[in-house]
Short mmCIF file of C-alpha atoms and ligand atoms in Angstrom, two decimals:
data_model
loop_
_atom_site.label_atom_id
_atom_site.label_comp_id
_atom_site.label_asym_id
_atom_site.label_seq_id
_atom_site.Cartn_x
_atom_site.Cartn_y
_atom_site.Cartn_z
CA MET A 123 82.79 89.89 113.88
CA ASN A 124 86.29 91.22 113.27
CA LYS A 125 87.37 91.84 109.71
CA LYS A 126 89.80 89.22 108.46
CA PHE A 127 93.19 89.77 106.87
CA TYR A 128 95.02 86.95 105.06
CA ILE A 129 98.65 87.72 104.25
CA THR A 130 101.28 85.44 102.73
CA THR A 131 104.97 85.36 101.92
CA PRO A 132 106.22 83.26 99.01
CA ILE A 133 106.94 79.70 100.01
CA TYR A 134 110.73 79.62 99.72
CA TYR A 135 112.83 76.88 98.10
CA PRO A 136 114.73 74.96 100.74
CA SER A 137 117.48 74.24 98.23
CA ALA A 138 119.98 76.03 100.48
CA GLU A 139 119.87 77.85 103.81
CA PHE A 140 117.79 81.03 103.85
CA HIS A 141 119.49 84.41 103.58
CA ILE A 142 118.75 88.03 104.43
CA GLY A 143 116.63 88.40 101.25
CA HIS A 144 114.16 85.79 102.57
CA CYS A 145 114.22 87.54 105.94
CA TYR A 146 113.39 90.81 104.19
CA THR A 147 110.03 89.63 102.79
CA THR A 148 109.19 87.69 105.93
CA ILE A 149 109.96 90.56 108.34
CA ILE A 150 107.81 92.92 106.29
CA ALA A 151 104.94 90.43 106.16
CA ASP A 152 105.29 89.92 109.91
CA ALA A 153 105.17 93.66 110.61
CA ILE A 154 102.03 94.05 108.52
CA ALA A 155 100.42 90.99 110.15
CA ARG A 156 101.21 92.32 113.62
CA TYR A 157 99.95 95.78 112.73
CA LYS A 158 96.66 94.38 111.47
CA ARG A 159 96.25 92.17 114.53
CA LEU A 160 96.85 95.15 116.80
CA SER A 161 94.28 97.08 114.76
CA GLY A 162 91.70 94.40 115.56
CA TYR A 163 91.77 92.25 112.42
CA ASP A 164 91.45 88.50 112.55
CA VAL A 165 94.76 87.82 110.81
CA PHE A 166 95.97 84.67 109.09
CA PHE A 167 99.67 84.96 108.25
CA GLN A 168 101.15 82.13 106.24
CA THR A 169 104.66 81.28 105.14
CA GLY A 170 106.29 78.00 104.19
CA THR A 171 108.50 76.07 101.84
CA ASP A 172 108.32 74.96 98.23
CA GLU A 173 110.08 71.64 98.37
CA HIS A 174 109.75 69.79 95.09
CA GLY A 175 111.63 69.98 91.82
CA LEU A 176 114.76 69.00 89.99
CA LYS A 177 117.08 71.39 91.75
CA ILE A 178 116.34 69.97 95.18
CA GLU A 179 116.48 66.42 93.80
CA ASN A 180 119.98 67.20 92.47
CA LYS A 181 121.14 68.92 95.64
CA ALA A 182 120.05 65.95 97.72
CA LYS A 183 121.90 63.59 95.38
CA GLU A 184 125.07 65.66 95.75
CA ALA A 185 124.69 65.54 99.53
CA GLY A 186 124.06 61.77 99.46
CA VAL A 187 120.67 61.97 101.20
CA THR A 188 117.03 61.65 100.13
CA PRO A 189 115.30 64.86 99.02
CA LYS A 190 113.07 64.72 102.09
CA GLU A 191 116.06 64.36 104.42
CA TYR A 192 117.75 67.21 102.60
CA VAL A 193 114.84 69.64 102.98
CA ASP A 194 113.94 68.57 106.52
CA LYS A 195 117.26 69.84 107.80
CA ILE A 196 116.96 73.19 106.01
CA ILE A 197 113.40 73.65 107.22
CA GLU A 198 114.36 72.99 110.82
CA ASN A 199 116.92 75.79 110.47
CA ALA A 200 114.44 78.05 108.71
CA LYS A 201 111.90 77.66 111.50
CA ASP A 202 114.62 78.42 114.01
CA LEU A 203 115.55 81.53 112.01
CA TRP A 204 111.93 82.72 111.97
CA GLN A 205 111.78 82.21 115.70
CA SER A 206 114.90 84.26 116.29
CA LEU A 207 113.42 87.01 114.12
CA ASN A 208 110.12 86.94 116.08
CA ILE A 209 108.11 85.99 113.01
CA SER A 210 104.52 85.52 114.18
CA TYR A 211 103.24 83.27 111.39
CA ASP A 212 99.99 81.44 111.99
CA PHE A 213 100.75 78.60 109.64
CA PHE A 214 103.86 77.14 108.03
CA ILE A 215 102.99 75.11 104.97
CA ARG A 216 105.34 72.56 103.41
CA THR A 217 104.52 71.36 99.93
CA THR A 218 105.50 67.87 101.13
CA ASP A 219 102.68 67.96 103.71
CA ASP A 220 100.31 65.05 103.00
CA PHE A 221 97.26 67.29 102.92
CA HIS A 222 98.87 69.56 100.35
CA VAL A 223 99.90 66.65 98.12
CA LYS A 224 96.39 65.21 98.13
CA ARG A 225 94.70 68.55 97.51
CA VAL A 226 97.05 69.50 94.67
CA GLN A 227 96.26 66.16 93.03
CA GLU A 228 92.56 66.87 93.34
CA ILE A 229 92.96 70.36 91.88
CA PHE A 230 95.02 69.00 88.96
CA LYS A 231 92.41 66.33 88.23
CA LYS A 232 89.58 68.85 88.39
CA LEU A 233 91.33 71.16 85.91
CA TYR A 234 92.02 68.16 83.63
CA ASP A 235 88.44 66.90 83.80
CA GLN A 236 87.06 70.31 82.89
CA GLY A 237 89.48 70.73 79.97
CA ASP A 238 91.71 73.43 81.40
CA ILE A 239 94.63 71.00 81.46
CA TYR A 240 95.50 68.84 78.40
CA LYS A 241 98.34 66.56 77.32
CA GLY A 242 100.88 67.80 74.76
CA GLU A 243 104.60 67.97 74.06
CA TYR A 244 106.96 70.38 75.68
CA LYS A 245 109.86 71.95 73.84
CA GLY A 246 111.72 74.67 75.56
CA LEU A 247 114.73 76.16 77.23
CA TYR A 248 115.24 75.36 80.87
CA CYS A 249 117.46 76.88 83.52
CA VAL A 250 118.21 74.20 86.11
CA PRO A 251 119.44 76.45 88.97
CA CYS A 252 116.42 78.77 88.65
CA GLU A 253 113.96 76.00 87.73
CA SER A 254 112.56 78.28 85.08
CA PHE A 255 111.44 77.68 81.54
CA TRP A 256 112.11 80.37 78.99
CA THR A 257 111.00 81.00 75.43
CA GLU A 258 113.47 81.48 72.55
CA THR A 259 112.90 85.23 72.74
CA GLN A 260 113.44 85.45 76.45
CA ALA A 261 116.66 83.46 76.41
CA ALA A 262 117.79 84.69 73.00
CA ASP A 263 121.51 84.45 73.83
CA GLY A 264 121.15 80.95 75.28
CA LYS A 265 121.44 82.38 78.80
CA CYS A 266 118.88 82.49 81.60
CA PRO A 267 117.53 86.07 81.85
CA ASP A 268 117.49 85.80 85.65
CA CYS A 269 120.89 84.37 86.54
CA GLY A 270 122.82 84.59 83.26
CA ARG A 271 123.79 80.92 83.16
CA ASP A 272 123.34 78.54 80.19
CA VAL A 273 119.86 77.19 79.49
CA THR A 274 119.36 73.70 78.02
CA GLU A 275 116.89 72.62 75.36
CA VAL A 276 114.38 69.97 76.41
CA THR A 277 111.56 68.06 74.67
CA GLU A 278 109.14 65.82 76.53
CA GLU A 279 105.51 64.75 76.81
CA ALA A 280 103.78 67.06 79.26
CA TYR A 281 100.48 68.39 80.51
CA PHE A 282 99.59 71.98 79.76
CA PHE A 283 97.37 74.51 81.43
CA ARG A 284 95.30 76.63 79.00
CA LEU A 285 96.75 79.94 80.11
CA SER A 286 96.08 81.49 76.69
CA LYS A 287 92.35 81.18 77.34
CA TYR A 288 92.60 83.68 80.19
CA GLN A 289 94.43 86.50 78.45
CA HIS A 290 91.42 88.77 77.97
CA LYS A 291 89.88 87.93 81.31
CA LEU A 292 93.15 88.91 82.97
CA GLU A 293 93.33 92.21 81.11
CA GLU A 294 89.76 92.91 82.11
CA PHE A 295 90.49 92.05 85.72
CA TYR A 296 93.52 94.37 85.82
CA GLU A 297 91.34 97.15 84.47
CA THR A 298 88.54 96.69 86.96
CA HIS A 299 90.94 96.16 89.91
CA PRO A 300 93.53 98.92 89.58
CA HIS A 301 95.28 98.04 92.85
CA PHE A 302 95.57 94.32 92.20
CA ILE A 303 99.26 94.68 91.32
CA GLU A 304 101.44 97.12 93.19
CA PRO A 305 103.59 99.04 92.61
CA GLU A 306 102.04 100.41 89.43
CA SER A 307 105.25 99.94 87.43
CA ARG A 308 105.00 96.17 87.87
CA LYS A 309 101.48 96.14 86.50
CA ASN A 310 102.62 97.89 83.33
CA GLU A 311 105.49 95.43 83.03
CA MET A 312 103.06 92.48 83.22
CA LEU A 313 100.70 93.98 80.67
CA ASN A 314 103.29 95.15 78.17
CA ASN A 315 105.86 92.37 78.42
CA PHE A 316 103.69 89.32 79.00
CA ILE A 317 99.94 89.65 78.60
CA ARG A 318 99.55 91.88 75.54
CA PRO A 319 102.17 90.04 73.43
CA GLY A 320 100.01 86.91 74.01
CA LEU A 321 100.05 84.21 76.66
CA GLU A 322 101.23 80.72 75.77
CA ASP A 323 99.79 77.65 77.45
CA LEU A 324 101.83 76.63 80.43
CA CYS A 325 103.65 73.38 80.96
CA VAL A 326 102.45 71.98 84.30
CA SER A 327 103.98 68.50 84.48
CA ARG A 328 107.39 66.92 83.97
CA THR A 329 108.63 63.40 83.32
CA SER A 330 112.34 64.21 83.63
CA PHE A 331 112.46 64.08 87.41
CA THR A 332 110.55 62.28 90.13
CA TRP A 333 110.77 64.54 93.21
CA GLY A 334 107.31 66.01 92.92
CA ILE A 335 103.62 65.31 93.32
CA PRO A 336 102.53 62.50 90.93
CA VAL A 337 99.63 63.07 88.54
CA THR A 338 97.15 60.50 89.85
CA PHE A 339 95.89 59.42 86.45
CA ASP A 340 99.29 59.32 84.69
CA GLU A 341 101.93 58.40 87.22
CA LYS A 342 105.07 58.97 85.16
CA HIS A 343 104.27 62.68 85.35
CA VAL A 344 104.93 64.83 88.36
CA ILE A 345 103.18 68.14 88.75
CA TYR A 346 105.55 70.92 87.81
CA VAL A 347 106.39 73.56 90.37
CA TRP A 348 103.96 76.42 89.81
CA ILE A 349 100.69 74.49 90.18
CA ASP A 350 102.14 72.71 93.19
CA ALA A 351 103.56 75.92 94.69
CA LEU A 352 100.92 78.56 94.04
CA THR A 353 98.05 76.43 95.30
CA ASN A 354 99.68 76.43 98.76
CA TYR A 355 97.70 79.58 99.45
CA ILE A 356 94.42 77.65 99.27
CA THR A 357 95.29 74.06 100.21
CA SER A 358 96.35 75.29 103.64
CA LEU A 359 92.79 76.52 104.17
CA GLY A 360 91.32 73.17 103.13
CA TYR A 361 90.51 73.70 99.45
CA PRO A 362 89.07 71.90 97.42
CA GLU A 363 86.97 71.31 100.47
CA GLU A 364 84.97 74.42 101.32
CA THR A 365 86.04 74.38 104.97
CA PRO A 366 85.11 77.14 107.44
CA GLU A 367 88.75 78.38 107.26
CA PHE A 368 88.57 78.59 103.50
CA LYS A 369 85.30 80.46 103.60
CA LYS A 370 86.62 82.79 106.25
CA TYR A 371 90.06 83.68 104.90
CA TRP A 372 89.94 83.28 101.11
CA PRO A 373 90.55 85.40 99.06
CA ALA A 374 93.96 86.48 100.34
CA ASP A 375 94.25 90.17 101.10
CA LEU A 376 97.92 90.42 100.32
CA HIS A 377 100.47 88.20 98.60
CA LEU A 378 103.83 89.74 99.34
CA VAL A 379 106.46 88.58 96.83
CA GLY A 380 109.80 89.58 95.34
CA LYS A 381 109.63 91.28 91.96
CA GLU A 382 110.96 88.24 90.07
CA ILE A 383 107.87 86.17 90.87
CA VAL A 384 105.23 88.84 90.30
CA ARG A 385 104.61 87.27 86.90
CA PHE A 386 103.62 83.95 88.46
CA HIS A 387 101.40 85.58 91.05
CA THR A 388 99.63 88.01 88.74
CA ILE A 389 99.23 85.93 85.59
CA ILE A 390 99.43 82.21 86.29
CA TRP A 391 97.88 82.27 89.76
CA PRO A 392 94.84 84.39 88.82
CA ALA A 393 94.29 82.23 85.74
CA ILE A 394 94.32 79.06 87.85
CA LEU A 395 91.87 80.66 90.26
CA MET A 396 89.61 81.76 87.40
CA ALA A 397 89.66 78.20 86.07
CA LEU A 398 88.68 76.93 89.52
CA GLY A 399 85.93 79.54 89.72
CA LEU A 400 87.45 81.11 92.83
CA GLU A 401 87.82 84.72 93.84
CA LEU A 402 91.15 86.40 93.15
CA PRO A 403 93.44 87.81 95.83
CA HIS A 404 92.97 91.49 96.60
CA GLN A 405 96.55 92.45 96.03
CA VAL A 406 99.97 91.21 94.97
CA PHE A 407 102.82 93.47 96.02
CA GLY A 408 106.14 92.90 94.25
CA HIS A 409 108.94 94.36 96.32
CA GLY A 410 112.49 95.07 95.21
CA TRP A 411 115.65 93.14 95.97
CA LEU A 412 118.26 93.58 98.60
CA ILE A 413 121.50 93.92 96.75
CA ILE A 414 124.94 92.96 98.03
CA ASP A 415 128.04 94.31 96.26
CA GLY A 416 125.87 95.36 93.33
CA GLY A 417 124.29 91.92 92.75
CA LYS A 418 121.12 90.20 94.05
CA ILE A 419 121.72 88.20 97.20
CA SER A 420 120.91 84.74 96.09
CA LYS A 421 121.14 81.11 97.04
CA SER A 422 122.55 80.11 93.69
CA LEU A 423 125.29 82.77 93.87
CA GLY A 424 126.09 81.95 97.52
CA ASN A 425 127.06 85.58 98.32
CA TYR A 426 125.68 85.81 101.85
CA LYS A 427 126.05 85.04 105.57
CA ASP A 428 123.67 83.18 107.88
CA PRO A 429 121.25 85.94 109.03
CA ARG A 430 121.59 84.64 112.59
CA GLU A 431 125.09 86.10 112.64
CA TYR A 432 123.58 89.58 112.24
CA ILE A 433 120.91 88.86 114.84
CA ASN A 434 123.49 87.63 117.34
CA THR A 435 125.83 90.54 116.74
CA TYR A 436 123.40 93.45 116.47
CA GLY A 437 120.16 92.19 118.03
CA VAL A 438 116.91 91.06 116.47
CA ASP A 439 115.30 94.49 116.38
CA ALA A 440 118.31 96.09 114.70
CA VAL A 441 117.90 93.58 111.87
CA ARG A 442 114.12 93.97 111.73
CA TYR A 443 114.34 97.74 111.82
CA PHE A 444 116.90 97.82 109.04
CA ALA A 445 114.76 95.62 106.78
CA LEU A 446 111.69 97.75 107.42
CA ARG A 447 113.25 101.20 107.38
CA GLU A 448 116.22 101.30 105.06
CA VAL A 449 114.70 100.74 101.63
CA PRO A 450 111.60 102.43 100.17
CA PHE A 451 109.27 99.49 99.87
CA GLY A 452 109.10 98.44 96.24
CA SER A 453 112.61 99.60 95.28
CA ASP A 454 115.89 97.72 95.33
CA GLY A 455 118.26 98.61 98.14
CA THR A 456 121.76 97.82 99.26
CA PHE A 457 122.35 95.58 102.23
CA SER A 458 125.64 96.00 104.04
CA GLU A 459 126.72 95.61 107.63
CA LYS A 460 127.99 99.16 107.54
CA ALA A 461 124.53 100.47 106.62
CA LEU A 462 122.98 98.26 109.31
CA ILE A 463 125.34 99.73 111.92
CA THR A 464 124.71 103.31 110.78
CA ARG A 465 120.93 102.78 111.03
CA THR A 466 121.17 101.15 114.44
CA ASN A 467 123.42 103.83 115.92
CA GLY A 468 121.62 106.73 114.26
CA ASP A 469 117.97 105.85 114.85
CA LEU A 470 117.74 103.16 117.48
CA CYS A 471 120.55 104.28 119.80
CA ASN A 472 120.68 108.04 119.38
CA ILE A 473 117.03 108.85 118.83
CA LEU A 474 115.01 106.11 120.54
CA GLY A 475 117.35 104.63 123.16
CA ASN A 476 118.63 107.97 124.48
CA LEU A 477 115.17 109.48 124.67
CA VAL A 478 113.73 106.58 126.63
CA SER A 479 116.59 106.38 129.07
CA ARG A 480 116.82 110.17 129.62
CA THR A 481 113.07 110.60 130.11
CA ILE A 482 112.63 107.70 132.49
CA GLN A 483 115.66 108.74 134.51
CA MET A 484 114.24 112.26 134.85
CA GLY A 485 110.86 110.86 135.87
CA ILE A 486 112.55 108.80 138.57
CA LYS A 487 114.88 111.58 139.73
CA TYR A 488 112.34 114.39 139.91
CA PHE A 489 109.09 112.54 140.74
CA ASN A 490 110.13 109.19 142.19
CA GLY A 491 108.87 107.55 139.03
CA VAL A 492 105.22 108.53 139.48
CA VAL A 493 104.10 111.07 136.88
CA LYS A 494 100.65 112.48 136.15
CA ASN A 495 99.66 115.53 134.14
CA PRO A 496 99.15 118.70 136.24
CA GLY A 497 98.12 120.43 132.99
CA VAL A 498 100.62 123.30 133.09
CA SER A 499 100.86 123.61 129.34
CA GLU A 500 102.66 126.26 127.32
CA ASP A 501 102.36 127.19 123.66
CA ILE A 502 105.66 125.53 122.93
CA ASP A 503 104.09 122.12 123.75
CA ALA A 504 101.86 122.22 120.69
CA TYR A 505 104.36 120.94 118.11
CA LEU A 506 104.94 117.83 120.16
CA VAL A 507 101.46 117.19 121.53
CA ASP A 508 99.75 117.67 118.16
CA SER A 509 102.07 115.30 116.38
CA ILE A 510 101.62 112.68 119.12
CA ASN A 511 97.85 112.96 118.76
CA ASN A 512 97.99 112.62 114.97
CA LEU A 513 100.50 109.80 114.86
CA LYS A 514 98.11 106.85 114.89
CA SER A 515 96.19 107.98 111.83
CA VAL A 516 99.34 109.01 109.96
CA VAL A 517 101.04 105.66 110.59
CA SER A 518 97.94 103.59 109.80
CA GLU A 519 97.55 105.36 106.51
CA LYS A 520 101.16 104.58 105.60
CA VAL A 521 100.86 100.93 106.62
CA ASP A 522 97.64 100.53 104.63
CA ALA A 523 99.47 101.94 101.60
CA LEU A 524 102.35 99.53 102.39
CA LYS A 525 104.73 102.46 102.78
CA ILE A 526 106.35 100.76 105.72
CA ASN A 527 109.59 102.74 105.69
CA GLU A 528 107.57 105.95 105.71
CA ALA A 529 105.45 104.70 108.61
CA LEU A 530 108.64 104.26 110.61
CA GLU A 531 109.94 107.61 109.46
CA CYS A 532 106.80 109.24 110.88
CA ILE A 533 107.25 107.51 114.24
CA PHE A 534 110.88 108.52 114.40
CA GLU A 535 109.95 112.08 113.49
CA VAL A 536 107.89 112.22 116.69
CA LEU A 537 110.76 110.70 118.68
CA ARG A 538 113.06 113.33 117.21
CA LYS A 539 110.59 116.01 118.29
CA CYS A 540 110.63 114.58 121.81
CA ASN A 541 114.40 115.00 121.90
CA LYS A 542 114.08 118.55 120.63
CA TYR A 543 111.40 119.21 123.25
CA ILE A 544 113.87 118.27 125.98
CA ASP A 545 116.37 120.78 124.59
CA ASP A 546 113.64 123.44 124.27
CA THR A 547 112.12 123.01 127.73
CA THR A 548 115.37 122.30 129.64
CA PRO A 549 113.83 120.20 132.44
CA TRP A 550 117.05 120.36 134.50
CA VAL A 551 116.60 124.15 134.74
CA LEU A 552 112.92 123.83 135.73
CA ALA A 553 113.94 121.35 138.42
CA LYS A 554 115.93 124.00 140.24
CA GLU A 555 112.85 126.05 141.25
CA GLU A 556 110.18 124.64 143.52
CA ASP A 557 107.31 126.58 141.87
CA LYS A 558 108.27 125.22 138.42
CA LEU A 559 107.74 121.61 139.48
CA PRO A 560 104.17 121.38 138.09
CA ARG A 561 105.45 122.66 134.73
CA LEU A 562 108.32 120.18 134.90
CA GLU A 563 105.85 117.36 135.54
CA THR A 564 103.80 118.34 132.47
CA VAL A 565 106.99 118.34 130.39
CA ILE A 566 107.99 114.87 131.58
CA TYR A 567 104.42 113.70 131.15
CA ASN A 568 104.33 114.89 127.52
CA LEU A 569 107.58 113.06 126.86
CA LEU A 570 106.28 109.88 128.45
CA GLU A 571 103.16 110.13 126.31
CA GLY A 572 105.29 110.53 123.19
CA ILE A 573 107.32 107.48 124.13
CA ARG A 574 104.22 105.46 125.04
CA ILE A 575 102.38 106.16 121.78
CA CYS A 576 105.48 105.47 119.69
CA ALA A 577 106.23 102.24 121.59
CA ILE A 578 102.66 100.98 121.08
CA LEU A 579 102.92 101.59 117.36
CA LEU A 580 106.46 100.21 117.20
CA GLN A 581 105.28 96.86 118.59
CA ALA A 582 104.41 95.79 115.08
CA PHE A 583 107.92 96.51 113.87
CA ILE A 584 110.34 95.99 116.76
CA PRO A 585 108.29 94.07 119.33
CA THR A 586 111.12 93.17 121.71
CA THR A 587 112.12 96.80 122.13
CA SER A 588 108.53 97.90 122.69
CA GLU A 589 108.20 95.29 125.43
CA LYS A 590 111.25 96.72 127.19
CA ILE A 591 109.82 100.22 126.93
CA PHE A 592 106.45 99.10 128.35
CA LYS A 593 108.33 97.62 131.26
CA GLY A 594 110.18 100.89 131.78
CA LEU A 595 106.91 102.85 131.70
CA ASN A 596 105.29 100.17 133.84
CA ILE A 597 102.12 100.04 131.75
CA THR A 598 100.11 97.00 130.72
CA ASN A 599 97.50 98.50 128.45
CA THR A 600 99.45 98.30 125.23
CA ASP A 601 97.17 97.26 122.38
CA PHE A 602 96.04 99.81 119.83
CA SER A 603 92.96 100.76 121.86
CA ALA A 604 95.45 102.29 124.31
CA LEU A 605 96.38 104.80 121.60
CA ASP A 606 93.09 106.50 122.32
CA ILE A 607 93.70 106.90 126.05
CA LYS A 608 93.93 110.61 126.59
CA GLU A 609 95.50 110.58 130.03
CA GLU A 610 97.62 107.56 130.84
CA VAL A 611 98.71 107.79 134.46
CA TYR A 612 102.22 106.66 135.24
CA ASN A 613 101.49 105.74 138.82
CA LEU A 614 103.05 102.30 139.10
CA GLY A 615 106.55 103.67 139.17
CA LEU A 616 108.82 104.08 136.16
CA GLU A 617 111.61 101.57 136.01
CA LYS A 618 115.01 102.31 134.63
CA PRO A 619 115.12 100.10 131.53
CA ALA A 620 118.16 98.13 130.53
CA ASN A 621 120.00 99.82 127.68
CA LEU A 622 117.71 99.40 124.69
CA PHE A 623 120.54 99.48 122.16
CA GLU A 624 124.28 99.44 122.66
CA ARG A 625 126.20 101.77 120.37
CA ILE A 626 128.05 99.64 117.84
CA LYS A 627 131.66 100.53 117.07
CA GLU A 628 131.92 101.25 113.36
CA ASP A 629 135.07 99.19 112.84
O1 LIG B 22 110.82 81.90 94.27
N1 LIG B 22 116.00 90.53 98.14
O2 LIG B 22 111.45 80.71 96.16
P1 LIG B 22 112.83 81.42 96.54
C1 LIG B 22 114.73 90.53 98.55
N2 LIG B 22 109.62 78.91 95.66
N3 LIG B 22 113.96 89.44 98.61
C2 LIG B 22 114.52 88.28 98.26
C3 LIG B 22 115.85 88.19 97.83
C4 LIG B 22 116.61 89.40 97.78
N4 LIG B 22 117.88 89.44 97.43
N5 LIG B 22 116.12 86.91 97.55
C5 LIG B 22 114.99 86.21 97.81
C6 LIG B 22 110.68 80.99 95.06
N6 LIG B 22 114.02 87.04 98.24
C7 LIG B 22 109.45 80.11 94.93
C8 LIG B 22 108.24 80.89 95.39
S1 LIG B 22 105.62 81.11 95.84
C9 LIG B 22 104.24 80.27 95.43
C10 LIG B 22 106.94 80.16 95.23
C11 LIG B 22 112.66 86.65 98.65
O3 LIG B 22 113.42 80.62 97.64
C12 LIG B 22 111.61 87.30 97.76
O4 LIG B 22 110.39 87.27 98.44
O5 LIG B 22 113.64 81.66 95.34
C13 LIG B 22 111.55 86.35 96.61
O6 LIG B 22 110.37 86.47 95.86
C14 LIG B 22 111.63 85.01 97.33
O7 LIG B 22 112.53 85.26 98.42
C15 LIG B 22 112.15 83.92 96.43
O8 LIG B 22 112.37 82.80 97.19
#
C-alpha cells in the first residue's frame, strides 16, 4: 500500500476576498501535495474556510445580508480563485458544513464530560478585527500586538479549556519530537514566550455573539473560534467517528500555516489532541509573510489587489513560480509586481522558455523532430549529463526539507547549464558538416533529456507549463517513474510549442 501524506492549509476567514498572502500558503501546499502524489504517496490535501465569529457577523450586518449569505459569496470567489491557480485540493471544508457543526459539538461535549472544559468567567482584552484575545501583558499599551488597533475590555460567563494542564506534556513532546515545529526559531519563540512563562486556561465559548456553533448543553454559548477552527483537520476525516479515512490519514503530516498562527497550531491544537487521546501532527511549518510596501498584506488593512488580476496579466505559472521561488521559505519577503515581472522575464522567459523553443526548433530543423541518442559523447557533456542524472534526488531532498525555493533553484541551475551547453557545443556549427551529424544528435538529445527531466519535476510547481513542454517533446510518460528512464526516445516528432512565456515590458 502506498504511504499516505496528509497536508493542510489554514482554513481562511471569508471576512473579505482572499489576497496574494492566502495564495502564497495555498500554492506552496499545492506544490508539496503534487510533488508527493507524483512520488507515489496517497495524498490528502485539505483547505477550506473558517466562517464563524463576531467579525463576520459584523461584516454581514454592514452589508445587509445574513452571515451565511455573506460568506457564501466570498467562498464561491475563493473556489474560483483556487481553480484559476490550479490548486489540486482533495477536500474543501467549510466550518458551516453540517457534518463539521455536529462533530465539533460532540468534541466539545466529550471534553466537557471528561473535565477538560469547565465553566468560568472571562475577563480580557479583545481585538475585534483580529478576533484575538490578549492578556494585559501582551496588549500593555491597550493596542492589539498584531494590528496595532485598540483592544476592548470584556467580561462574560464562558467555558474554558484546561490548557494549563498540558504545559509539561507539551514541553516533553517538543523535546522528543525536534521537528514538530519548523523553522527552529519558531519553536524557541513558542517555548520562551508562551509555554515556559506558563499557559493560562483558554476561553472556548462566547455569549456576546451568535454566529457560531451552539454548545448543545448550554445554548446561549457559541463555541469560540479556535476549537471550531482547529478541529477542521479531523472532522473532515469523520472524527469523532473512527472512519476508514480517519484511520488512514490522521495524524496530519504537515500543517502549513503563517507565522502568526503557529501558536494556535503548536500549543492549543496539540493540547486539544492530547485531551482527546489522539496522535499529534508530524509537523507544523510556520512560514513568513508576504509584505507589501513594508507592511503585511492583510484583509483588515485592505492593501491589495484581487490575485486574479495578476493571473490574467502574467499567467498562472508566473504567479505560482513567484510564490514558490522568490522568498526563502520561512522568511518574510516583499511582493511587488515589479519583482514578479523580473522573475518571470529572468527565469521563465530567458532561461526556460528560450531553451525549450531553441532546442525543439533545432531538433525539428536538423532531424525532422525525431531524435535518439547515437552515443557520440565527449568529455564536455559530463557537467550537464551528471547534473541531469542527480537532479531527482537533489530536488526531492529539498522538497522533503520544505526548501521549496531551493528545489526550484536546483532545477533552474540545470536549465542554465543546458543553455551554456548550447553555447559550448555550438550545434549550428556541427550542423554544417555531414560527419558531425551523429555528434549533433547526441547534443540535441542531451538537451532534450535535460528539458524532459526538468519538466517532469516542474509539474509539481508550474503544471500548465510542464504540460506544454510535454506536448512539445511529444511524450506521454511523465510521472516520476519516468525520471528513471535512461533513454527516452523522441520518435513521435517534436512539436514547436507555443511561446511558453511572453516577455513582459517592465513599464
Ligand atoms: O488565521 N503573507 O485565517 P486568515 C503570507 N481562520 N501568508 C499570509 C498573508 C501574508 N501577507 N496573509 C495571510 C486565520 N496569509 C484563521 C486560521 S486555521 C485552523 C484558522 C495566510 O484568513 C497565512 O497562511 O487570517 C496565514 O496563516 C493565513 O493566511 C491567515 O488566514
